[in-house]
Amino acid sequence: MEITKSSAGTLNQQAVSKYLLTNQQGTRVAVLTWGATLQEFSVVEDGEKHNLIMNRPNLKDYDHNSFYLCQTLGRVAGRIAGAQFDLDGKTVHLDANEKPNASHGGPHGFTFVNWDATTKQTEDTASVVLTHTATEAEDKYPGTIKTTVTFTLTEENRLDITFDAESDAATLFNPTVHTYFNVTDDQHSLDNQWVKLSGDKRLVLNQEKIPTGEMVKTAGTGYDFSQPRTVKDGLTQLNQDGHVEYDDAFVVVPSKDQPIAEIGDTTGHREVQVYSDRNALVVFTANVTDADRMAKHDYNALAMEAQTLPDAIHHADFGDVVLPANQPVQHTISYQYLRK
């Protein structure tokens, strides 16, 4: 295992570092301290490198990137209805950065932070450990919270992402990494990328993409990924109902042993399995490299955001995102590469 550190440049008068983790198979994970960003997860096949995720070449592309490209989201990923919630008998008002709602931790969330970083290494793992302390004055969430995000690459070509946090007051915590996958040979489109999900329900969303509270079965619809299915095939069925994209929350079965999602290419070259200890996967189609193609709904990237169901603070049956005072919490997401 090897760990290298280099300068990624400067953003907002802050020096940003890049950490590169490499195993003996040549699998690489690159992490930027800005936004705790996963910039690369690549593998070597027959001497050729394949990046499994989408990225941008320049550091400035990650500054207020509208796609939150492979960046860490928090304290709470997804939207919070009305940019407010009740906790311990008080109403908390957040910044409505997606009016009238709060989204992805707000304008001062984890994405807009240059994280502190250290590294650690064992015989068969390499890790970069990122830390950040957020205060109520900064992001409007109650309490001062210390968060650690650890990216660990193993010799088995598995990337484990661990979120650890503790707050001095009760608050909310539901982070994720907004990872965009394209595991096809040329990453040009999603036509040849298939997906399988472990659940059979999705949330009904209103026009503002806020959950209504209703869960519906996906069977027989364009949202049905109970068996491997290409993104193109799903979109074709969605188009029949007037929908042009995926921007949806799927209910999945949390597990460290069974994947909540699987992604592969139809040529059978490679696959990635996604594991999570939480009950939701938000799936979003985008074109992160070409605005004109994005406008035409011609997508080349599939975001898969493992988390607790969005807006859970307003829905008792969605899962618990309340972090009590002085009580540590840990969440995990893992990506396992498989060569086919």
Tab-separated table of C-alpha atoms in Angstrom:
chain	number	residue	atom	x	y	z
A	1	MET	CA	0.000	0.000	0.000
A	2	GLU	CA	1.179	3.522	-0.750
A	3	ILE	CA	0.026	6.990	0.340
A	4	THR	CA	1.205	10.194	-1.305
A	5	LYS	CA	0.289	13.800	-0.578
A	6	SER	CA	0.486	16.630	-3.085
A	7	SER	CA	-0.767	20.162	-3.542
A	8	ALA	CA	-4.072	20.403	-5.389
A	9	GLY	CA	-3.905	24.193	-5.545
A	10	THR	CA	-5.633	27.032	-3.724
A	11	LEU	CA	-9.315	27.785	-3.244
A	12	ASN	CA	-10.649	30.790	-1.369
A	13	GLN	CA	-7.118	31.569	-0.173
A	14	GLN	CA	-6.788	28.111	1.355
A	15	ALA	CA	-4.221	25.499	0.379
A	16	VAL	CA	-5.973	22.316	-0.747
A	17	SER	CA	-4.202	18.972	-0.540
A	18	LYS	CA	-4.686	15.802	-2.561
A	19	TYR	CA	-4.109	12.396	-1.001
A	20	LEU	CA	-3.581	9.389	-3.256
A	21	LEU	CA	-4.036	5.863	-1.905
A	22	THR	CA	-2.709	3.026	-4.095
A	23	ASN	CA	-2.766	-0.736	-3.548
A	24	GLN	CA	-0.617	-3.450	-5.103
A	25	GLN	CA	-3.117	-4.009	-7.942
A	26	GLY	CA	-2.750	-0.367	-8.970
A	27	THR	CA	-6.217	0.560	-7.694
A	28	ARG	CA	-6.200	4.227	-6.718
A	29	VAL	CA	-8.307	6.454	-4.527
A	30	ALA	CA	-7.729	10.210	-4.616
A	31	VAL	CA	-9.250	12.488	-1.986
A	32	LEU	CA	-9.213	16.297	-1.928
A	33	THR	CA	-9.350	18.084	1.400
A	34	TRP	CA	-11.745	20.619	-0.140
A	35	GLY	CA	-15.248	19.288	0.443
A	36	ALA	CA	-13.787	15.918	1.527
A	37	THR	CA	-14.047	15.108	-2.178
A	38	LEU	CA	-13.582	11.668	-3.717
A	39	GLN	CA	-11.791	12.685	-6.927
A	40	GLU	CA	-10.707	9.275	-8.175
A	41	PHE	CA	-11.541	5.602	-7.667
A	42	SER	CA	-9.740	3.857	-10.493
A	43	VAL	CA	-8.654	0.320	-11.306
A	44	VAL	CA	-6.160	-1.232	-13.710
A	45	GLU	CA	-7.363	-3.847	-16.189
A	46	ASP	CA	-4.913	-5.365	-18.683
A	47	GLY	CA	-2.569	-2.449	-18.149
A	48	GLU	CA	-5.253	0.191	-18.739
A	49	LYS	CA	-6.650	2.495	-16.066
A	50	HIS	CA	-10.421	2.850	-15.689
A	51	ASN	CA	-11.940	5.459	-13.395
A	52	LEU	CA	-15.162	4.148	-11.868
A	53	ILE	CA	-16.430	7.587	-10.883
A	54	MET	CA	-16.750	10.928	-12.632
A	55	ASN	CA	-14.388	13.794	-11.924
A	56	ARG	CA	-13.181	17.157	-13.165
A	57	PRO	CA	-9.570	18.051	-14.001
A	58	ASN	CA	-9.306	21.409	-12.231
A	59	LEU	CA	-9.625	22.234	-8.542
A	60	LYS	CA	-11.755	25.293	-9.340
A	61	ASP	CA	-14.372	22.946	-10.786
A	62	TYR	CA	-15.034	21.736	-7.232
A	63	ASP	CA	-15.685	25.211	-5.822
A	64	HIS	CA	-19.461	25.567	-5.413
A	65	ASN	CA	-19.958	22.791	-7.945
A	66	SER	CA	-23.700	22.646	-8.590
A	67	PHE	CA	-23.597	18.849	-8.839
A	68	TYR	CA	-21.757	18.438	-5.502
A	69	LEU	CA	-19.469	16.226	-7.575
A	70	CYS	CA	-18.348	13.305	-5.388
A	71	GLN	CA	-18.236	15.630	-2.370
A	72	THR	CA	-19.164	14.972	1.250
A	73	LEU	CA	-22.580	16.293	2.273
A	74	GLY	CA	-23.575	17.204	5.824
A	75	ARG	CA	-24.535	17.696	8.489
A	76	VAL	CA	-27.628	16.412	6.657
A	77	ALA	CA	-27.722	15.217	3.062
A	78	GLY	CA	-30.827	15.883	0.994
A	79	ARG	CA	-33.580	18.413	1.546
A	80	ILE	CA	-35.210	19.504	4.788
A	81	ALA	CA	-38.720	20.800	4.174
A	82	GLY	CA	-39.277	24.452	4.972
A	83	ALA	CA	-35.657	24.790	6.118
A	84	GLN	CA	-36.766	24.120	9.680
A	85	PHE	CA	-37.442	21.359	12.172
A	86	ASP	CA	-38.402	20.892	15.811
A	87	LEU	CA	-35.921	19.420	18.259
A	88	ASP	CA	-36.127	19.275	22.048
A	89	GLY	CA	-39.095	21.630	22.108
A	90	LYS	CA	-37.467	24.287	19.956
A	91	THR	CA	-37.872	25.170	16.290
A	92	VAL	CA	-34.572	25.309	14.431
A	93	HIS	CA	-34.390	27.578	11.381
A	94	LEU	CA	-31.825	26.740	8.701
A	95	ASP	CA	-30.569	28.664	5.701
A	96	ALA	CA	-33.003	28.063	2.829
A	97	ASN	CA	-30.358	27.568	0.147
A	98	GLU	CA	-32.928	25.865	-2.098
A	99	LYS	CA	-35.890	28.062	-1.252
A	100	PRO	CA	-38.066	27.395	0.602
A	101	ASN	CA	-36.086	24.345	1.705
A	102	ALA	CA	-32.625	23.583	3.038
A	103	SER	CA	-30.469	21.272	0.955
A	104	HIS	CA	-27.299	19.232	1.458
A	105	GLY	CA	-26.243	20.869	4.725
A	106	GLY	CA	-26.823	24.416	3.563
A	107	PRO	CA	-24.443	27.036	2.149
A	108	HIS	CA	-21.953	26.445	4.967
A	109	GLY	CA	-22.137	22.654	5.002
A	110	PHE	CA	-19.383	20.058	4.722
A	111	THR	CA	-19.011	20.588	0.961
A	112	PHE	CA	-17.670	24.123	1.410
A	113	VAL	CA	-14.994	23.288	3.962
A	114	ASN	CA	-11.277	22.618	3.575
A	115	TRP	CA	-10.896	19.654	5.916
A	116	ASP	CA	-7.887	18.871	8.088
A	117	ALA	CA	-6.218	15.608	7.111
A	118	THR	CA	-3.947	12.896	8.435
A	119	THR	CA	-3.150	9.426	7.144
A	120	LYS	CA	-2.841	5.948	8.552
A	121	GLN	CA	-1.670	2.695	7.080
A	122	THR	CA	-1.609	-1.015	7.811
A	123	GLU	CA	-0.150	-3.905	5.857
A	124	ASP	CA	-3.257	-4.188	3.684
A	125	THR	CA	-5.061	-0.818	4.057
A	126	ALA	CA	-4.331	2.834	3.401
A	127	SER	CA	-6.482	5.636	4.807
A	128	VAL	CA	-6.859	9.391	4.720
A	129	VAL	CA	-8.626	10.743	7.801
A	130	LEU	CA	-10.408	14.093	7.412
A	131	THR	CA	-11.724	16.120	10.353
A	132	HIS	CA	-13.856	19.225	10.690
A	133	THR	CA	-15.597	20.966	13.576
A	134	ALA	CA	-18.798	22.859	12.709
A	135	THR	CA	-20.545	25.333	14.975
A	136	GLU	CA	-24.132	26.519	15.154
A	137	ALA	CA	-22.983	30.004	14.215
A	138	GLU	CA	-21.650	28.656	10.928
A	139	ASP	CA	-24.338	26.305	9.639
A	140	LYS	CA	-27.391	26.996	11.870
A	141	TYR	CA	-27.648	23.385	13.098
A	142	PRO	CA	-27.668	23.063	16.903
A	143	GLY	CA	-24.441	22.312	18.721
A	144	THR	CA	-20.785	22.164	17.937
A	145	ILE	CA	-20.118	18.916	16.109
A	146	LYS	CA	-16.797	17.263	15.361
A	147	THR	CA	-16.936	15.028	12.298
A	148	THR	CA	-14.355	12.619	10.959
A	149	VAL	CA	-14.604	11.130	7.474
A	150	THR	CA	-12.194	8.287	6.774
A	151	PHE	CA	-11.535	6.953	3.266
A	152	THR	CA	-9.851	3.521	3.394
A	153	LEU	CA	-8.638	1.513	0.401
A	154	THR	CA	-7.971	-2.201	0.905
A	155	GLU	CA	-5.922	-4.723	-1.040
A	156	GLU	CA	-9.251	-6.328	-1.970
A	157	ASN	CA	-10.149	-3.236	-4.048
A	158	ARG	CA	-12.752	-2.083	-1.548
A	159	LEU	CA	-13.223	1.542	-0.578
A	160	ASP	CA	-14.692	2.017	2.890
A	161	ILE	CA	-16.004	5.450	3.877
A	162	THR	CA	-16.657	5.937	7.584
A	163	PHE	CA	-18.386	8.922	9.173
A	164	ASP	CA	-17.815	9.494	12.899
A	165	ALA	CA	-19.385	12.392	14.771
A	166	GLU	CA	-20.113	13.757	18.232
A	167	SER	CA	-21.925	16.959	19.195
A	168	ASP	CA	-22.131	18.900	22.448
A	169	ALA	CA	-25.880	19.431	21.905
A	170	ALA	CA	-28.622	17.387	20.291
A	171	THR	CA	-28.511	17.908	16.530
A	172	LEU	CA	-29.143	16.143	13.216
A	173	PHE	CA	-26.619	13.975	11.398
A	174	ASN	CA	-27.193	12.205	8.083
A	175	PRO	CA	-24.092	12.594	5.879
A	176	THR	CA	-23.140	10.981	2.598
A	177	VAL	CA	-20.727	11.277	-0.290
A	178	HIS	CA	-22.441	12.455	-3.493
A	179	THR	CA	-20.622	9.875	-5.614
A	180	TYR	CA	-21.239	9.833	-9.372
A	181	PHE	CA	-20.577	6.482	-11.037
A	182	ASN	CA	-19.944	5.542	-14.622
A	183	VAL	CA	-18.289	2.137	-14.871
A	184	THR	CA	-18.522	1.815	-18.665
A	185	ASP	CA	-15.405	1.676	-20.841
A	186	ASP	CA	-15.501	5.254	-22.163
A	187	GLN	CA	-17.813	6.928	-19.587
A	188	HIS	CA	-19.573	8.703	-22.462
A	189	SER	CA	-23.134	7.856	-21.425
A	190	LEU	CA	-25.228	5.682	-19.129
A	191	ASP	CA	-26.691	3.618	-21.971
A	192	ASN	CA	-24.536	0.604	-21.110
A	193	GLN	CA	-24.580	0.902	-17.328
A	194	TRP	CA	-26.932	-1.367	-15.450
A	195	VAL	CA	-28.197	-1.012	-11.882
A	196	LYS	CA	-29.710	-3.357	-9.322
A	197	LEU	CA	-31.173	-2.228	-5.969
A	198	SER	CA	-31.955	-4.267	-2.863
A	199	GLY	CA	-35.337	-2.622	-2.139
A	200	ASP	CA	-38.716	-2.577	-3.830
A	201	LYS	CA	-40.084	0.817	-2.753
A	202	ARG	CA	-39.401	4.495	-3.373
A	203	LEU	CA	-40.588	7.724	-1.805
A	204	VAL	CA	-43.254	9.839	-3.461
A	205	LEU	CA	-41.890	13.367	-3.879
A	206	ASN	CA	-43.688	16.644	-4.500
A	207	GLN	CA	-42.646	19.218	-7.101
A	208	GLU	CA	-39.951	20.566	-4.768
A	209	LYS	CA	-38.513	17.034	-4.397
A	210	ILE	CA	-39.745	16.891	-0.799
A	211	PRO	CA	-41.135	13.512	0.385
A	212	THR	CA	-44.895	13.434	0.915
A	213	GLY	CA	-44.481	10.613	3.414
A	214	GLU	CA	-45.843	7.958	1.072
A	215	MET	CA	-43.814	4.934	-0.022
A	216	VAL	CA	-44.863	3.106	-3.171
A	217	LYS	CA	-43.868	-0.172	-4.781
A	218	THR	CA	-41.508	0.059	-7.737
A	219	ALA	CA	-42.499	-3.236	-9.383
A	220	GLY	CA	-43.396	-2.891	-13.052
A	221	THR	CA	-42.445	0.794	-13.249
A	222	GLY	CA	-39.483	2.736	-14.563
A	223	TYR	CA	-38.189	2.719	-10.993
A	224	ASP	CA	-37.988	-1.066	-10.811
A	225	PHE	CA	-34.370	-2.151	-10.372
A	226	SER	CA	-35.084	-5.376	-8.511
A	227	GLN	CA	-33.183	-7.106	-11.324
A	228	PRO	CA	-30.223	-5.706	-13.291
A	229	ARG	CA	-31.503	-3.098	-15.712
A	230	THR	CA	-29.792	-0.416	-17.765
A	231	VAL	CA	-30.326	3.202	-16.839
A	232	LYS	CA	-31.352	3.822	-20.454
A	233	ASP	CA	-34.096	1.197	-20.243
A	234	GLY	CA	-35.431	2.683	-17.013
A	235	LEU	CA	-35.404	6.203	-18.427
A	236	THR	CA	-37.228	5.053	-21.544
A	237	GLN	CA	-40.063	3.755	-19.385
A	238	LEU	CA	-40.050	6.903	-17.248
A	239	ASN	CA	-40.280	9.052	-20.388
A	240	GLN	CA	-43.602	7.410	-21.192
A	241	ASP	CA	-44.959	9.037	-18.033
A	242	GLY	CA	-43.353	12.407	-18.791
A	243	HIS	CA	-40.311	12.048	-16.511
A	244	VAL	CA	-36.869	12.852	-17.915
A	245	GLU	CA	-34.504	12.017	-15.058
A	246	TYR	CA	-33.907	10.121	-11.869
A	247	ASP	CA	-33.793	12.310	-8.782
A	248	ASP	CA	-35.410	9.887	-6.399
A	249	ALA	CA	-35.067	8.252	-3.003
A	250	PHE	CA	-35.230	4.461	-2.979
A	251	VAL	CA	-35.842	2.402	0.135
A	252	VAL	CA	-33.085	-0.208	0.478
A	253	VAL	CA	-32.143	-2.929	2.947
A	254	PRO	CA	-29.204	-1.767	5.093
A	255	SER	CA	-26.393	-4.313	5.222
A	256	LYS	CA	-22.638	-4.613	5.577
A	257	ASP	CA	-22.767	-8.093	4.027
A	258	GLN	CA	-25.270	-7.737	1.173
A	259	PRO	CA	-25.067	-4.827	-1.284
A	260	ILE	CA	-27.814	-2.220	-1.235
A	261	ALA	CA	-26.954	-1.573	-4.886
A	262	GLU	CA	-24.901	-3.018	-7.711
A	263	ILE	CA	-23.650	-1.201	-10.816
A	264	GLY	CA	-22.088	-2.804	-13.859
A	265	ASP	CA	-21.412	-2.380	-17.544
A	266	THR	CA	-23.272	-4.427	-20.147
A	267	THR	CA	-20.016	-5.538	-21.768
A	268	GLY	CA	-19.349	-7.484	-18.581
A	269	HIS	CA	-15.986	-5.925	-17.805
A	270	ARG	CA	-16.564	-4.599	-14.298
A	271	GLU	CA	-18.997	-4.112	-11.427
A	272	VAL	CA	-19.209	-2.082	-8.226
A	273	GLN	CA	-21.203	-3.209	-5.196
A	274	VAL	CA	-22.454	-0.538	-2.777
A	275	TYR	CA	-22.900	-1.293	0.923
A	276	SER	CA	-24.495	0.931	3.573
A	277	ASP	CA	-25.768	0.726	7.139
A	278	ARG	CA	-28.696	3.055	6.333
A	279	ASN	CA	-32.043	2.610	4.622
A	280	ALA	CA	-31.977	4.880	1.561
A	281	LEU	CA	-30.238	5.412	-1.717
A	282	VAL	CA	-30.868	8.661	-3.564
A	283	VAL	CA	-30.286	8.146	-7.297
A	284	PHE	CA	-29.720	11.116	-9.597
A	285	THR	CA	-28.916	11.273	-13.314
A	286	ALA	CA	-26.708	14.087	-14.594
A	287	ASN	CA	-24.155	15.091	-17.167
A	288	VAL	CA	-21.350	16.533	-15.101
A	289	THR	CA	-19.045	17.374	-18.018
A	290	ASP	CA	-21.320	18.875	-20.726
A	291	ALA	CA	-24.022	21.445	-19.917
A	292	ASP	CA	-25.564	21.159	-23.397
A	293	ARG	CA	-25.988	17.414	-23.075
A	294	MET	CA	-27.387	17.883	-19.571
A	295	ALA	CA	-30.008	20.276	-20.958
A	296	LYS	CA	-31.020	17.591	-23.447
A	297	HIS	CA	-31.259	14.972	-20.672
A	298	ASP	CA	-28.310	13.111	-22.185
A	299	TYR	CA	-26.645	11.788	-19.051
A	300	ASN	CA	-23.189	10.397	-18.347
A	301	ALA	CA	-23.193	10.148	-14.560
A	302	LEU	CA	-25.314	8.374	-11.977
A	303	ALA	CA	-25.167	9.720	-8.433
A	304	MET	CA	-25.766	7.148	-5.723
A	305	GLU	CA	-26.117	8.758	-2.296
A	306	ALA	CA	-26.373	6.237	0.535
A	307	GLN	CA	-28.057	7.758	3.582
A	308	THR	CA	-31.113	7.654	5.836
A	309	LEU	CA	-34.298	8.535	3.964
A	310	PRO	CA	-34.343	12.272	3.207
A	311	ASP	CA	-36.306	14.700	5.400
A	312	ALA	CA	-36.473	11.963	8.036
A	313	ILE	CA	-36.834	14.544	10.816
A	314	HIS	CA	-40.388	15.199	9.542
A	315	HIS	CA	-41.381	11.540	9.098
A	316	ALA	CA	-41.351	9.191	12.080
A	317	ASP	CA	-41.076	6.032	9.957
A	318	PHE	CA	-38.153	7.195	7.782
A	319	GLY	CA	-35.371	6.549	10.295
A	320	ASP	CA	-33.667	8.366	13.159
A	321	VAL	CA	-31.268	11.181	12.201
A	322	VAL	CA	-31.192	12.832	15.646
A	323	LEU	CA	-27.762	12.755	17.253
A	324	PRO	CA	-28.114	13.158	21.033
A	325	ALA	CA	-25.657	15.363	22.899
A	326	ASN	CA	-22.277	13.829	23.735
A	327	GLN	CA	-23.149	10.524	22.100
A	328	PRO	CA	-20.819	9.299	19.337
A	329	VAL	CA	-22.289	7.937	16.128
A	330	GLN	CA	-20.790	6.111	13.165
A	331	HIS	CA	-22.087	5.411	9.652
A	332	THR	CA	-20.423	3.490	6.849
A	333	ILE	CA	-20.605	3.307	3.058
A	334	SER	CA	-18.487	0.880	1.042
A	335	TYR	CA	-17.737	0.396	-2.660
A	336	GLN	CA	-16.426	-2.992	-3.753
A	337	TYR	CA	-14.913	-3.261	-7.230
A	338	LEU	CA	-15.251	-6.599	-8.993
A	339	ARG	CA	-13.590	-7.479	-12.268
A	340	LYS	CA	-15.879	-9.658	-14.339
